[in-house]
């Protein structure tokens, strides 16, 4: 083996074996990618041991591997003496504060690590403080990611103290934590003297106005920071005004993200004044604020003199035609902007016409997003006229407007001569068959467009046939979306003829049309000679036995891997029976979606036989298929030996206890499945108990959906016992069951020791105050749960108050708490809302 980089594509023990073999035998291996391989603590410990004899690895990716504290401790021990690793990616694991403390001790002696990614690991303040202490003396680390780790003010203050001394760190990511004003002020203070940090990410914290003001004061002095992300921090107008004052003086910042910060026109006007003076900022993101026309007009005025800004994001800001006209005047006069995003505003035809006029002379703008802006025919025609002469625009998004056939035809005429546009999105525009035909004529001569989205446009067969004719000669289009366009077999047959000769189209979306067996057969005939198509979406058509058979047999002989979506077609069991032989030898199909095709037990049994020898399928969707216990048992039997399937969806079937028991038996030996969806079946308490036994030993499953399964207290108790031992499951969905207060209490006991579960859905479970009290007690010690959904239960003020107290005083990990449709009074609801804006009451 001589490769320097290896990506492990298998899961669990098989992935681990491959990695250990690579470390042992490959003397030139520098990069090992084990991302999403479900190796768990045991795998991490084995890797740590292997590193003791390896001396070549520089990059190790262990993202999303269900590694807990023990795995983190082992890797940390190995790092102490390992002398070649420069990048360690541990994001989306659960090493906890003890794992972080151990890694901190490791970087004290390790002299090579430059990048450490601990994003979403529940390290808390204690873990951050330990890392901060060692950063004071560490002289190699340049990038540290501590995003979504329940780091609060104490952790931020410790990191700030470290940055006063550390002289190597250039990137610090603290997004999605619990940092408030005090933590922001500490970080701001150190930015006044730190001379190495260039990127600071504080997005989705709670720094507020005061925190923003403190950071603004720092920016007046700091001379190294180039990127600051303050998205979703409730800084408001006052915070924006303070930052604006700083931008008048600061001469290094090039990117500022202020998305979703409740900034109104006053804040926008202040920022506009700053842009008239500032000469370094190149990207400004103001998406999701309330700047309105007045704010847009102020920013437009600034753009006339600003000579550095290249990206302006103003989507969802209540900007109307007056704001758009002002912005048009700016890019017409003098502008350096290359990207302007105005989606989801209300600029209308007059706003679009003004921008179109400006683009006739503008020579810098490359991307214009006007999605969802109430633009009609005249606006579409104006933009089309612009494309005839504009030579810089490469991406235009006009989705969800109403340019209609006239607008579509006008754009088609423009595309005949335009030689720069590569992406055009016209989804939801009612361009009709005539518009489709016109665009087809344009594609015969256009030689630059690579992506065209025409979903939901009523193009019909006539438009489809015209587009197909164009594909025979077009040699640049790579992605074509024609979903929900009333195509029938004739349109599909025409497209099939085109695919036989077209050599560039890689993705074709034909979902939600009226393609039947004849159309599917025609398409299948094109798949063998075609060597470019990798994704074919035929969801929600009318394809039955003959068409499905033809498509899958074609995939068998096709020379390249292909993803085939046949969801919600009227496929029946006899179809799947006929396809079994094809699946057994197929070596290209990786994704098969057969949701709501009514294949029943017979079809599931046939598919299970195919899984016995198939070695490529990774995703199988069999939801809503009338599969009962016999079908589930057949599938389970093959899961015991299948080594490729990672996602199995069996939701909305009729699987009972026996099916659940069979799946449980499979999970005892299967080492690849990471997601199992069983919601809306009938497994009951007995089924939940059976699955719980498997969860005690299974080390790969990360997501288990059991909602709507008539699970009561006994099932909840069994799942609780499983969670006390399981170290890989991150998501457990139990909504619409009947676990009640007693079941909630059992699960609460498990949460006190479980360190991997991040999402728990308990909505509609008849949980009242005593259940909420038990959960609040568990949250005092649990350090991994980030999302808890208690919607539609019977929780009153007492339960809400206890949750509020715990979440405000002790627990720093819960990011999203949902308590809608309970029995909570106004005062208790207000108390919870004050704890976090992410709590839904």
PDB file of C-alpha atoms in Angstrom, residues 258-260 263-264 268 271-272 275 283-301 303 309 311-320 323-324 326-328 330-331 337 339-347 355 368-373:
ATOM      1  CA  UNK A 258     -24.626  40.327  11.626  1.00  0.00           C
ATOM      2  CA  UNK A 259     -27.394  38.011  10.402  1.00  0.00           C
ATOM      3  CA  UNK A 260     -30.552  37.712  12.549  1.00  0.00           C
ATOM      4  CA  UNK A 263     -31.187  45.342  13.503  1.00  0.00           C
ATOM      5  CA  UNK A 264     -33.598  47.950  12.151  1.00  0.00           C
ATOM      6  CA  UNK A 268     -28.449  49.911   9.070  1.00  0.00           C
ATOM      7  CA  UNK A 271     -23.465  50.825   9.327  1.00  0.00           C
ATOM      8  CA  UNK A 272     -23.977  52.680   6.064  1.00  0.00           C
ATOM      9  CA  UNK A 275     -19.090  51.941   4.965  1.00  0.00           C
ATOM     10  CA  UNK A 283     -18.357  40.969   3.075  1.00  0.00           C
ATOM     11  CA  UNK A 284     -21.348  42.246   5.056  1.00  0.00           C
ATOM     12  CA  UNK A 285     -24.179  39.872   6.024  1.00  0.00           C
ATOM     13  CA  UNK A 286     -27.348  41.558   7.283  1.00  0.00           C
ATOM     14  CA  UNK A 287     -29.779  38.752   6.412  1.00  0.00           C
ATOM     15  CA  UNK A 288     -32.892  38.341   8.538  1.00  0.00           C
ATOM     16  CA  UNK A 289     -32.988  41.782  10.118  1.00  0.00           C
ATOM     17  CA  UNK A 290     -35.550  44.581   9.761  1.00  0.00           C
ATOM     18  CA  UNK A 291     -33.685  47.256   7.832  1.00  0.00           C
ATOM     19  CA  UNK A 292     -36.570  48.032   5.421  1.00  0.00           C
ATOM     20  CA  UNK A 293     -36.473  50.608   2.625  1.00  0.00           C
ATOM     21  CA  UNK A 294     -34.840  53.309   4.731  1.00  0.00           C
ATOM     22  CA  UNK A 295     -31.998  51.033   5.750  1.00  0.00           C
ATOM     23  CA  UNK A 296     -31.533  49.796   2.186  1.00  0.00           C
ATOM     24  CA  UNK A 297     -31.456  53.365   0.861  1.00  0.00           C
ATOM     25  CA  UNK A 298     -28.805  54.336   3.406  1.00  0.00           C
ATOM     26  CA  UNK A 299     -26.663  51.312   2.490  1.00  0.00           C
ATOM     27  CA  UNK A 300     -27.107  52.090  -1.205  1.00  0.00           C
ATOM     28  CA  UNK A 301     -25.830  55.612  -0.664  1.00  0.00           C
ATOM     29  CA  UNK A 303     -22.093  51.777  -1.829  1.00  0.00           C
ATOM     30  CA  UNK A 309     -17.285  45.666  -0.396  1.00  0.00           C
ATOM     31  CA  UNK A 311     -20.658  40.745  -0.961  1.00  0.00           C
ATOM     32  CA  UNK A 312     -23.859  42.218   0.485  1.00  0.00           C
ATOM     33  CA  UNK A 313     -26.487  39.859   1.927  1.00  0.00           C
ATOM     34  CA  UNK A 314     -29.828  41.566   2.527  1.00  0.00           C
ATOM     35  CA  UNK A 315     -32.302  38.708   2.222  1.00  0.00           C
ATOM     36  CA  UNK A 316     -35.467  38.752   4.373  1.00  0.00           C
ATOM     37  CA  UNK A 317     -35.274  42.417   5.353  1.00  0.00           C
ATOM     38  CA  UNK A 318     -38.651  43.858   4.295  1.00  0.00           C
ATOM     39  CA  UNK A 319     -37.048  45.776   1.432  1.00  0.00           C
ATOM     40  CA  UNK A 320     -39.522  47.047  -1.153  1.00  0.00           C
ATOM     41  CA  UNK A 323     -34.978  50.102  -1.439  1.00  0.00           C
ATOM     42  CA  UNK A 324     -34.258  48.082  -4.585  1.00  0.00           C
ATOM     43  CA  UNK A 326     -31.764  52.830  -4.406  1.00  0.00           C
ATOM     44  CA  UNK A 327     -29.502  49.782  -4.548  1.00  0.00           C
ATOM     45  CA  UNK A 328     -29.795  49.790  -8.338  1.00  0.00           C
ATOM     46  CA  UNK A 330     -25.627  52.408  -6.327  1.00  0.00           C
ATOM     47  CA  UNK A 331     -24.464  49.575  -8.572  1.00  0.00           C
ATOM     48  CA  UNK A 337     -20.123  44.405  -5.370  1.00  0.00           C
ATOM     49  CA  UNK A 339     -22.714  39.263  -4.896  1.00  0.00           C
ATOM     50  CA  UNK A 340     -26.070  40.854  -4.031  1.00  0.00           C
ATOM     51  CA  UNK A 341     -28.627  38.719  -2.218  1.00  0.00           C
ATOM     52  CA  UNK A 342     -32.130  40.222  -1.982  1.00  0.00           C
ATOM     53  CA  UNK A 343     -34.201  37.052  -1.753  1.00  0.00           C
ATOM     54  CA  UNK A 344     -37.471  37.062   0.191  1.00  0.00           C
ATOM     55  CA  UNK A 345     -38.065  40.785   0.079  1.00  0.00           C
ATOM     56  CA  UNK A 346     -40.811  42.598  -1.860  1.00  0.00           C
ATOM     57  CA  UNK A 347     -39.046  44.555  -4.588  1.00  0.00           C
ATOM     58  CA  UNK A 355     -31.808  46.558 -11.010  1.00  0.00           C
ATOM     59  CA  UNK A 368     -27.929  38.144  -8.101  1.00  0.00           C
ATOM     60  CA  UNK A 369     -30.547  36.424  -5.968  1.00  0.00           C
ATOM     61  CA  UNK A 370     -34.089  37.765  -6.332  1.00  0.00           C
ATOM     62  CA  UNK A 371     -36.037  34.688  -5.215  1.00  0.00           C
ATOM     63  CA  UNK A 372     -39.448  35.378  -3.675  1.00  0.00           C
ATOM     64  CA  UNK A 373     -39.779  39.055  -4.591  1.00  0.00           C
TER      65      UNK A 373
END
